[in-house]
């Protein structure tokens, strides 16, 4: 993509309304723009990251055997009356009426919707286990939307729903998602700690929130120092070991009952990027979603739900990966892999080399943002550092004459002068 043809409205000044670094950088890098409180436009650069995050989430859900569907954003109120949640949900739910005066709502989540799909088609335990998911916009009229996309009112969520015949099956489905979540966050370069979470009135101990440690996080978290020694970033995932280690958010943490001795208890702030939840027959019972078992008896199906905040993750990633000059994207979610900088588009030699590199990078399928604009060099570098592409390939007039370009790593700031061929080999290899 040529920057001269792109839409990248970067801001030179820090926007006054942004309290945390990810919000500030997303606005400054022209990734998002606020339309109303907690409601954002995703501009080209931000949208590319959102899509990358979404795709990683999708691939790991698919790998875990979940099936992608798409449920609507608008749902009928009557469906939510069946579970009793239409009245329980309160003001967070955006309620609307259609032209026939029928009550509708903009979905804050989809348990009722997916249970309705299930009950219309599934009859036998032989059709289980089943896990259906979608990646869809949600609306929750949060009391305090803030921190940009981290706590929005409209936000993109991946929500999966598992259906099993019995508790043992539901537990397997839960653990399957537990592993898929760690793999998902790991692929983005994030270490998310699974923490015991409030499991609500249904009880049982199967509810975990996945928290990324960050000083700007909204949750107060407590965890065993053993997590720091574990390599959550790679290696085998041992669900048993991880669920046995103590980690909890302040909603669940009880100092009097905490099993971790004080010298081993760590505390900090966390960003909740995912939440998994076993809730048994909470929806299947009132909504009549049943299956016939091997003994011929009909039982309500055992369910769980599994959410990931896809749009929140974009902010959380920036909280985890930035420095004083801007964003430092991990390769897996970077909007472009390479920023190709032509320092002198007015010089024929320099432009010929930069154009040629651009053509070759494109041909090799390397996602490249090509700065072919007339801006000053200083401003070009500042923009590249701000938007945080993993690699910067710099073509200047002096180098062009002797056949050298400069390859810079955004993360390590390491610079190397190379022949154009070697630089290409590094970026395409
Ligand atoms: P929170 O405790 O942050 O309000 P929640 O417990 O209400 O979240 P869930 O219903 O578990 O959220 O939703 C699944 C995921 O969706 C959360 O883990 C979070 O990553 C994301 N999410 C929830 N609310 C928002 C929001 N207002 N803006 C952006 N992402 C959100
Ligand atoms: Mg939650």
PDB file of C-alpha atoms in Angstrom, residues 1 40 133 227 412:
ATOM      1  CA  UNK A   1       0.000   0.000   0.000  1.00  0.00           C
ATOM      2  CA  UNK A  40     -15.827   3.822  17.430  1.00  0.00           C
ATOM      3  CA  UNK A 133     -19.232 -19.870  17.953  1.00  0.00           C
ATOM      4  CA  UNK A 227       3.071 -18.373  37.425  1.00  0.00           C
ATOM      5  CA  UNK A 412      15.128  -3.969  19.095  1.00  0.00           C
TER       6      UNK A 412
END
